[in-house]
């Protein structure tokens, strides 16, 4: 785990819920550093440095693509 690098930082625990499920489904090793601290004290998130998503450098690009896809607006045409 010492070679894991930070891909993204989130301020609140609810922001990582879907991403965590996707990473587990894709079997991408990951760590949400400070997840429990921020869950307990969300107002101190900035003081803790937020929830840091850490992954192995080999998975960095794939995880960035997943995050970008989640942030891309979806059109619901009826």
PDB file of N, CA and C in Angstrom:
ATOM      1  N   UNK A   1       0.814  -1.202   0.000  1.00  0.00           N
ATOM      2  CA  UNK A   1       0.000   0.000   0.000  1.00  0.00           C
ATOM      3  C   UNK A   1       0.859   1.269   0.000  1.00  0.00           C
ATOM      4  N   UNK A   2       2.118   1.146   0.352  1.00  0.00           N
ATOM      5  CA  UNK A   2       2.953   2.341   0.423  1.00  0.00           C
ATOM      6  C   UNK A   2       3.168   2.970  -0.946  1.00  0.00           C
ATOM      7  N   UNK A   3       3.028   2.196  -2.023  1.00  0.00           N
ATOM      8  CA  UNK A   3       3.219   2.771  -3.346  1.00  0.00           C
ATOM      9  C   UNK A   3       1.928   3.313  -3.952  1.00  0.00           C
ATOM     10  N   UNK A   4       0.818   3.235  -3.241  1.00  0.00           N
ATOM     11  CA  UNK A   4      -0.441   3.778  -3.738  1.00  0.00           C
ATOM     12  C   UNK A   4      -0.327   5.296  -3.859  1.00  0.00           C
ATOM     13  N   UNK A   5      -1.021   5.858  -4.867  1.00  0.00           N
ATOM     14  CA  UNK A   5      -1.011   7.299  -5.073  1.00  0.00           C
ATOM     15  C   UNK A   5      -2.445   7.832  -5.026  1.00  0.00           C
ATOM     16  N   UNK A   6      -2.568   9.105  -4.700  1.00  0.00           N
ATOM     17  CA  UNK A   6      -3.875   9.738  -4.597  1.00  0.00           C
ATOM     18  C   UNK A   6      -4.386  10.112  -5.980  1.00  0.00           C
ATOM     19  N   UNK A   7      -5.597   9.665  -6.283  1.00  0.00           N
ATOM     20  CA  UNK A   7      -6.238   9.958  -7.567  1.00  0.00           C
ATOM     21  C   UNK A   7      -7.199  11.128  -7.427  1.00  0.00           C
ATOM     22  N   UNK A   8      -7.937  11.162  -6.323  1.00  0.00           N
ATOM     23  CA  UNK A   8      -8.947  12.199  -6.127  1.00  0.00           C
ATOM     24  C   UNK A   8      -9.170  12.409  -4.632  1.00  0.00           C
ATOM     25  N   UNK A   9      -9.713  13.570  -4.300  1.00  0.00           N
ATOM     26  CA  UNK A   9     -10.035  13.903  -2.910  1.00  0.00           C
ATOM     27  C   UNK A   9     -11.493  14.345  -2.861  1.00  0.00           C
ATOM     28  N   UNK A  10     -12.228  13.791  -1.904  1.00  0.00           N
ATOM     29  CA  UNK A  10     -13.646  14.086  -1.726  1.00  0.00           C
ATOM     30  C   UNK A  10     -13.851  14.717  -0.356  1.00  0.00           C
ATOM     31  N   UNK A  11     -14.845  15.600  -0.253  1.00  0.00           N
ATOM     32  CA  UNK A  11     -15.100  16.284   1.010  1.00  0.00           C
ATOM     33  C   UNK A  11     -16.062  15.554   1.928  1.00  0.00           C
ATOM     34  N   UNK A  12     -16.954  14.759   1.374  1.00  0.00           N
ATOM     35  CA  UNK A  12     -17.981  14.115   2.176  1.00  0.00           C
ATOM     36  C   UNK A  12     -18.085  12.630   1.846  1.00  0.00           C
ATOM     37  N   UNK A  13     -18.441  11.832   2.839  1.00  0.00           N
ATOM     38  CA  UNK A  13     -18.505  10.379   2.680  1.00  0.00           C
ATOM     39  C   UNK A  13     -19.530   9.936   1.651  1.00  0.00           C
ATOM     40  N   UNK A  14     -20.636  10.658   1.525  1.00  0.00           N
ATOM     41  CA  UNK A  14     -21.661  10.235   0.564  1.00  0.00           C
ATOM     42  C   UNK A  14     -21.177  10.350  -0.883  1.00  0.00           C
ATOM     43  N   UNK A  15     -20.133  11.140  -1.130  1.00  0.00           N
ATOM     44  CA  UNK A  15     -19.628  11.321  -2.491  1.00  0.00           C
ATOM     45  C   UNK A  15     -18.913  10.079  -3.035  1.00  0.00           C
ATOM     46  N   UNK A  16     -18.506   9.179  -2.155  1.00  0.00           N
ATOM     47  CA  UNK A  16     -17.733   8.017  -2.603  1.00  0.00           C
ATOM     48  C   UNK A  16     -18.551   6.740  -2.711  1.00  0.00           C
ATOM     49  N   UNK A  17     -19.802   6.780  -2.373  1.00  0.00           N
ATOM     50  CA  UNK A  17     -20.626   5.571  -2.310  1.00  0.00           C
ATOM     51  C   UNK A  17     -20.664   4.801  -3.632  1.00  0.00           C
ATOM     52  N   UNK A  18     -21.029   5.456  -4.704  1.00  0.00           N
ATOM     53  CA  UNK A  18     -21.132   4.780  -5.995  1.00  0.00           C
ATOM     54  C   UNK A  18     -19.752   4.394  -6.513  1.00  0.00           C
ATOM     55  N   UNK A  19     -18.795   5.289  -6.354  1.00  0.00           N
ATOM     56  CA  UNK A  19     -17.436   5.013  -6.818  1.00  0.00           C
ATOM     57  C   UNK A  19     -16.848   3.790  -6.127  1.00  0.00           C
ATOM     58  N   UNK A  20     -17.081   3.665  -4.841  1.00  0.00           N
ATOM     59  CA  UNK A  20     -16.584   2.514  -4.092  1.00  0.00           C
ATOM     60  C   UNK A  20     -17.161   1.211  -4.658  1.00  0.00           C
ATOM     61  N   UNK A  21     -18.446   1.211  -4.971  1.00  0.00           N
ATOM     62  CA  UNK A  21     -19.099   0.031  -5.542  1.00  0.00           C
ATOM     63  C   UNK A  21     -18.494  -0.336  -6.903  1.00  0.00           C
ATOM     64  N   UNK A  22     -18.252   0.669  -7.737  1.00  0.00           N
ATOM     65  CA  UNK A  22     -17.665   0.419  -9.057  1.00  0.00           C
ATOM     66  C   UNK A  22     -16.256  -0.146  -8.926  1.00  0.00           C
ATOM     67  N   UNK A  23     -15.446   0.427  -8.051  1.00  0.00           N
ATOM     68  CA  UNK A  23     -14.078  -0.058  -7.879  1.00  0.00           C
ATOM     69  C   UNK A  23     -14.051  -1.489  -7.368  1.00  0.00           C
ATOM     70  N   UNK A  24     -14.966  -1.816  -6.479  1.00  0.00           N
ATOM     71  CA  UNK A  24     -15.042  -3.190  -5.974  1.00  0.00           C
ATOM     72  C   UNK A  24     -15.498  -4.143  -7.074  1.00  0.00           C
ATOM     73  N   UNK A  25     -16.474  -3.732  -7.874  1.00  0.00           N
ATOM     74  CA  UNK A  25     -16.964  -4.566  -8.975  1.00  0.00           C
ATOM     75  C   UNK A  25     -15.872  -4.806 -10.017  1.00  0.00           C
ATOM     76  N   UNK A  26     -15.058  -3.784 -10.279  1.00  0.00           N
ATOM     77  CA  UNK A  26     -13.970  -3.886 -11.255  1.00  0.00           C
ATOM     78  C   UNK A  26     -12.731  -4.560 -10.667  1.00  0.00           C
ATOM     79  N   UNK A  27     -12.771  -4.899  -9.383  1.00  0.00           N
ATOM     80  CA  UNK A  27     -11.647  -5.535  -8.675  1.00  0.00           C
ATOM     81  C   UNK A  27     -10.377  -4.694  -8.737  1.00  0.00           C
ATOM     82  N   UNK A  28     -10.551  -3.389  -8.570  1.00  0.00           N
ATOM     83  CA  UNK A  28      -9.413  -2.473  -8.543  1.00  0.00           C
ATOM     84  C   UNK A  28      -9.044  -2.236  -7.083  1.00  0.00           C
ATOM     85  N   UNK A  29      -7.841  -2.627  -6.679  1.00  0.00           N
ATOM     86  CA  UNK A  29      -7.421  -2.389  -5.293  1.00  0.00           C
ATOM     87  C   UNK A  29      -7.402  -0.883  -5.007  1.00  0.00           C
ATOM     88  N   UNK A  30      -7.995  -0.504  -3.897  1.00  0.00           N
ATOM     89  CA  UNK A  30      -8.091   0.921  -3.571  1.00  0.00           C
ATOM     90  C   UNK A  30      -8.166   1.116  -2.063  1.00  0.00           C
ATOM     91  N   UNK A  31      -7.983   2.373  -1.663  1.00  0.00           N
ATOM     92  CA  UNK A  31      -8.082   2.752  -0.261  1.00  0.00           C
ATOM     93  C   UNK A  31      -8.680   4.145  -0.201  1.00  0.00           C
ATOM     94  N   UNK A  32      -9.708   4.313   0.605  1.00  0.00           N
ATOM     95  CA  UNK A  32     -10.259   5.642   0.860  1.00  0.00           C
ATOM     96  C   UNK A  32      -9.699   6.106   2.197  1.00  0.00           C
ATOM     97  N   UNK A  33      -8.604   6.845   2.131  1.00  0.00           N
ATOM     98  CA  UNK A  33      -7.918   7.319   3.331  1.00  0.00           C
ATOM     99  C   UNK A  33      -8.753   8.412   4.005  1.00  0.00           C
ATOM    100  N   UNK A  34      -8.948   8.319   5.298  1.00  0.00           N
ATOM    101  CA  UNK A  34      -9.728   9.253   6.128  1.00  0.00           C
ATOM    102  C   UNK A  34     -11.238   9.061   6.002  1.00  0.00           C
ATOM    103  N   UNK A  35     -11.678   7.997   5.362  1.00  0.00           N
ATOM    104  CA  UNK A  35     -13.122   7.776   5.192  1.00  0.00           C
ATOM    105  C   UNK A  35     -13.854   7.756   6.535  1.00  0.00           C
ATOM    106  N   UNK A  36     -13.345   7.010   7.492  1.00  0.00           N
ATOM    107  CA  UNK A  36     -14.019   6.904   8.786  1.00  0.00           C
ATOM    108  C   UNK A  36     -13.978   8.213   9.560  1.00  0.00           C
ATOM    109  N   UNK A  37     -12.847   8.912   9.536  1.00  0.00           N
ATOM    110  CA  UNK A  37     -12.753  10.194  10.240  1.00  0.00           C
ATOM    111  C   UNK A  37     -13.766  11.199   9.706  1.00  0.00           C
ATOM    112  N   UNK A  38     -13.865  11.297   8.394  1.00  0.00           N
ATOM    113  CA  UNK A  38     -14.795  12.256   7.794  1.00  0.00           C
ATOM    114  C   UNK A  38     -16.235  11.825   8.026  1.00  0.00           C
ATOM    115  N   UNK A  39     -16.499  10.518   8.066  1.00  0.00           N
ATOM    116  CA  UNK A  39     -17.851  10.035   8.355  1.00  0.00           C
ATOM    117  C   UNK A  39     -18.284  10.447   9.758  1.00  0.00           C
ATOM    118  N   UNK A  40     -17.353  10.423  10.693  1.00  0.00           N
ATOM    119  CA  UNK A  40     -17.657  10.777  12.074  1.00  0.00           C
ATOM    120  C   UNK A  40     -17.776  12.285  12.249  1.00  0.00           C
ATOM    121  N   UNK A  41     -16.894  13.032  11.578  1.00  0.00           N
ATOM    122  CA  UNK A  41     -16.841  14.488  11.757  1.00  0.00           C
ATOM    123  C   UNK A  41     -16.759  15.183  10.398  1.00  0.00           C
ATOM    124  N   UNK A  42     -17.868  15.240   9.649  1.00  0.00           N
ATOM    125  CA  UNK A  42     -17.821  15.783   8.292  1.00  0.00           C
ATOM    126  C   UNK A  42     -17.412  17.252   8.210  1.00  0.00           C
ATOM    127  N   UNK A  43     -17.656  18.013   9.248  1.00  0.00           N
ATOM    128  CA  UNK A  43     -17.300  19.432   9.216  1.00  0.00           C
ATOM    129  C   UNK A  43     -15.793  19.652   9.313  1.00  0.00           C
ATOM    130  N   UNK A  44     -15.062  18.648   9.724  1.00  0.00           N
ATOM    131  CA  UNK A  44     -13.607  18.758   9.822  1.00  0.00           C
ATOM    132  C   UNK A  44     -12.916  18.104   8.626  1.00  0.00           C
ATOM    133  N   UNK A  45     -13.649  17.841   7.578  1.00  0.00           N
ATOM    134  CA  UNK A  45     -13.095  17.171   6.407  1.00  0.00           C
ATOM    135  C   UNK A  45     -11.859  17.878   5.859  1.00  0.00           C
ATOM    136  N   UNK A  46     -11.918  19.189   5.771  1.00  0.00           N
ATOM    137  CA  UNK A  46     -10.788  19.956   5.233  1.00  0.00           C
ATOM    138  C   UNK A  46      -9.572  19.814   6.139  1.00  0.00           C
ATOM    139  N   UNK A  47      -9.798  19.817   7.430  1.00  0.00           N
ATOM    140  CA  UNK A  47      -8.685  19.679   8.372  1.00  0.00           C
ATOM    141  C   UNK A  47      -7.990  18.326   8.219  1.00  0.00           C
ATOM    142  N   UNK A  48      -8.741  17.290   7.880  1.00  0.00           N
ATOM    143  CA  UNK A  48      -8.167  15.957   7.688  1.00  0.00           C
ATOM    144  C   UNK A  48      -7.580  15.778   6.287  1.00  0.00           C
ATOM    145  N   UNK A  49      -7.830  16.719   5.415  1.00  0.00           N
ATOM    146  CA  UNK A  49      -7.362  16.585   4.038  1.00  0.00           C
ATOM    147  C   UNK A  49      -8.368  15.892   3.151  1.00  0.00           C
ATOM    148  N   UNK A  50      -9.610  15.771   3.609  1.00  0.00           N
ATOM    149  CA  UNK A  50     -10.660  15.119   2.835  1.00  0.00           C
ATOM    150  C   UNK A  50     -10.481  13.614   2.782  1.00  0.00           C
ATOM    151  N   UNK A  51     -11.333  12.968   2.028  1.00  0.00           N
ATOM    152  CA  UNK A  51     -11.239  11.520   1.812  1.00  0.00           C
ATOM    153  C   UNK A  51     -10.406  11.327   0.552  1.00  0.00           C
ATOM    154  N   UNK A  52      -9.245  10.746   0.714  1.00  0.00           N
ATOM    155  CA  UNK A  52      -8.316  10.585  -0.402  1.00  0.00           C
ATOM    156  C   UNK A  52      -8.450   9.189  -0.998  1.00  0.00           C
ATOM    157  N   UNK A  53      -8.779   9.145  -2.280  1.00  0.00           N
ATOM    158  CA  UNK A  53      -8.840   7.870  -2.983  1.00  0.00           C
ATOM    159  C   UNK A  53      -7.429   7.535  -3.449  1.00  0.00           C
ATOM    160  N   UNK A  54      -6.903   6.426  -2.956  1.00  0.00           N
ATOM    161  CA  UNK A  54      -5.559   5.994  -3.315  1.00  0.00           C
ATOM    162  C   UNK A  54      -5.634   4.672  -4.062  1.00  0.00           C
ATOM    163  N   UNK A  55      -4.878   4.585  -5.161  1.00  0.00           N
ATOM    164  CA  UNK A  55      -4.824   3.373  -5.972  1.00  0.00           C
ATOM    165  C   UNK A  55      -3.377   3.114  -6.383  1.00  0.00           C
ATOM    166  N   UNK A  56      -3.137   1.911  -6.870  1.00  0.00           N
ATOM    167  CA  UNK A  56      -1.807   1.568  -7.382  1.00  0.00           C
ATOM    168  C   UNK A  56      -1.571   2.364  -8.665  1.00  0.00           C
ATOM    169  N   UNK A  57      -0.337   2.798  -8.914  1.00  0.00           N
ATOM    170  CA  UNK A  57      -0.060   3.567 -10.134  1.00  0.00           C
ATOM    171  C   UNK A  57      -0.500   2.871 -11.428  1.00  0.00           C
ATOM    172  N   UNK A  58      -0.486   1.554 -11.462  1.00  0.00           N
ATOM    173  CA  UNK A  58      -0.928   0.825 -12.664  1.00  0.00           C
ATOM    174  C   UNK A  58      -2.418   1.017 -12.945  1.00  0.00           C
ATOM    175  N   UNK A  59      -3.208   1.331 -11.918  1.00  0.00           N
ATOM    176  CA  UNK A  59      -4.655   1.496 -12.058  1.00  0.00           C
ATOM    177  C   UNK A  59      -5.073   2.955 -12.171  1.00  0.00           C
ATOM    178  N   UNK A  60      -4.114   3.862 -12.087  1.00  0.00           N
ATOM    179  CA  UNK A  60      -4.403   5.295 -12.031  1.00  0.00           C
ATOM    180  C   UNK A  60      -5.272   5.759 -13.204  1.00  0.00           C
ATOM    181  N   UNK A  61      -4.855   5.472 -14.423  1.00  0.00           N
ATOM    182  CA  UNK A  61      -5.574   5.955 -15.598  1.00  0.00           C
ATOM    183  C   UNK A  61      -6.985   5.386 -15.666  1.00  0.00           C
ATOM    184  N   UNK A  62      -7.148   4.112 -15.374  1.00  0.00           N
ATOM    185  CA  UNK A  62      -8.475   3.485 -15.405  1.00  0.00           C
ATOM    186  C   UNK A  62      -9.402   4.142 -14.382  1.00  0.00           C
ATOM    187  N   UNK A  63      -8.903   4.406 -13.190  1.00  0.00           N
ATOM    188  CA  UNK A  63      -9.724   5.029 -12.151  1.00  0.00           C
ATOM    189  C   UNK A  63     -10.081   6.463 -12.540  1.00  0.00           C
ATOM    190  N   UNK A  64      -9.145   7.197 -13.137  1.00  0.00           N
ATOM    191  CA  UNK A  64      -9.454   8.556 -13.604  1.00  0.00           C
ATOM    192  C   UNK A  64     -10.583   8.517 -14.637  1.00  0.00           C
ATOM    193  N   UNK A  65     -10.557   7.533 -15.524  1.00  0.00           N
ATOM    194  CA  UNK A  65     -11.618   7.393 -16.529  1.00  0.00           C
ATOM    195  C   UNK A  65     -12.961   7.099 -15.874  1.00  0.00           C
ATOM    196  N   UNK A  66     -12.962   6.262 -14.854  1.00  0.00           N
ATOM    197  CA  UNK A  66     -14.198   5.939 -14.136  1.00  0.00           C
ATOM    198  C   UNK A  66     -14.764   7.189 -13.478  1.00  0.00           C
ATOM    199  N   UNK A  67     -13.902   7.966 -12.829  1.00  0.00           N
ATOM    200  CA  UNK A  67     -14.349   9.199 -12.158  1.00  0.00           C
ATOM    201  C   UNK A  67     -14.881  10.198 -13.177  1.00  0.00           C
ATOM    202  N   UNK A  68     -14.181  10.359 -14.295  1.00  0.00           N
ATOM    203  CA  UNK A  68     -14.643  11.280 -15.339  1.00  0.00           C
ATOM    204  C   UNK A  68     -15.993  10.854 -15.891  1.00  0.00           C
ATOM    205  N   UNK A  69     -16.188   9.553 -16.067  1.00  0.00           N
ATOM    206  CA  UNK A  69     -17.468   9.050 -16.560  1.00  0.00           C
ATOM    207  C   UNK A  69     -18.591   9.329 -15.558  1.00  0.00           C
ATOM    208  N   UNK A  70     -18.288   9.191 -14.280  1.00  0.00           N
ATOM    209  CA  UNK A  70     -19.309   9.479 -13.260  1.00  0.00           C
ATOM    210  C   UNK A  70     -19.666  10.960 -13.230  1.00  0.00           C
ATOM    211  N   UNK A  71     -18.708  11.815 -13.519  1.00  0.00           N
ATOM    212  CA  UNK A  71     -18.941  13.262 -13.479  1.00  0.00           C
ATOM    213  C   UNK A  71     -19.538  13.815 -14.765  1.00  0.00           C
ATOM    214  N   UNK A  72     -19.532  13.010 -15.821  1.00  0.00           N
ATOM    215  CA  UNK A  72     -20.071  13.452 -17.108  1.00  0.00           C
ATOM    216  C   UNK A  72     -21.593  13.505 -17.007  1.00  0.00           C
ATOM    217  N   UNK A  73     -22.194  14.612 -17.427  1.00  0.00           N
ATOM    218  CA  UNK A  73     -23.663  14.699 -17.385  1.00  0.00           C
ATOM    219  C   UNK A  73     -24.303  13.657 -18.281  1.00  0.00           C
ATOM    220  N   UNK A  74     -25.357  13.079 -17.810  1.00  0.00           N
ATOM    221  CA  UNK A  74     -26.107  12.077 -18.578  1.00  0.00           C
ATOM    222  C   UNK A  74     -27.376  12.724 -19.107  1.00  0.00           C
ATOM    223  N   UNK A  75     -27.678  12.464 -20.364  1.00  0.00           N
ATOM    224  CA  UNK A  75     -28.905  12.988 -20.950  1.00  0.00           C
ATOM    225  C   UNK A  75     -29.987  11.929 -20.871  1.00  0.00           C
ATOM    226  N   UNK A  76     -31.098  12.294 -20.303  1.00  0.00           N
ATOM    227  CA  UNK A  76     -32.254  11.392 -20.240  1.00  0.00           C
ATOM    228  C   UNK A  76     -33.295  11.903 -21.226  1.00  0.00           C
ATOM    229  N   UNK A  77     -33.258  11.362 -22.420  1.00  0.00           N
ATOM    230  CA  UNK A  77     -34.198  11.783 -23.440  1.00  0.00           C
ATOM    231  C   UNK A  77     -35.395  10.831 -23.424  1.00  0.00           C
ATOM    232  N   UNK A  78     -36.554  11.422 -23.300  1.00  0.00           N
ATOM    233  CA  UNK A  78     -37.776  10.625 -23.214  1.00  0.00           C
ATOM    234  C   UNK A  78     -38.539  10.707 -24.502  1.00  0.00           C
TER     235      UNK A  78
END
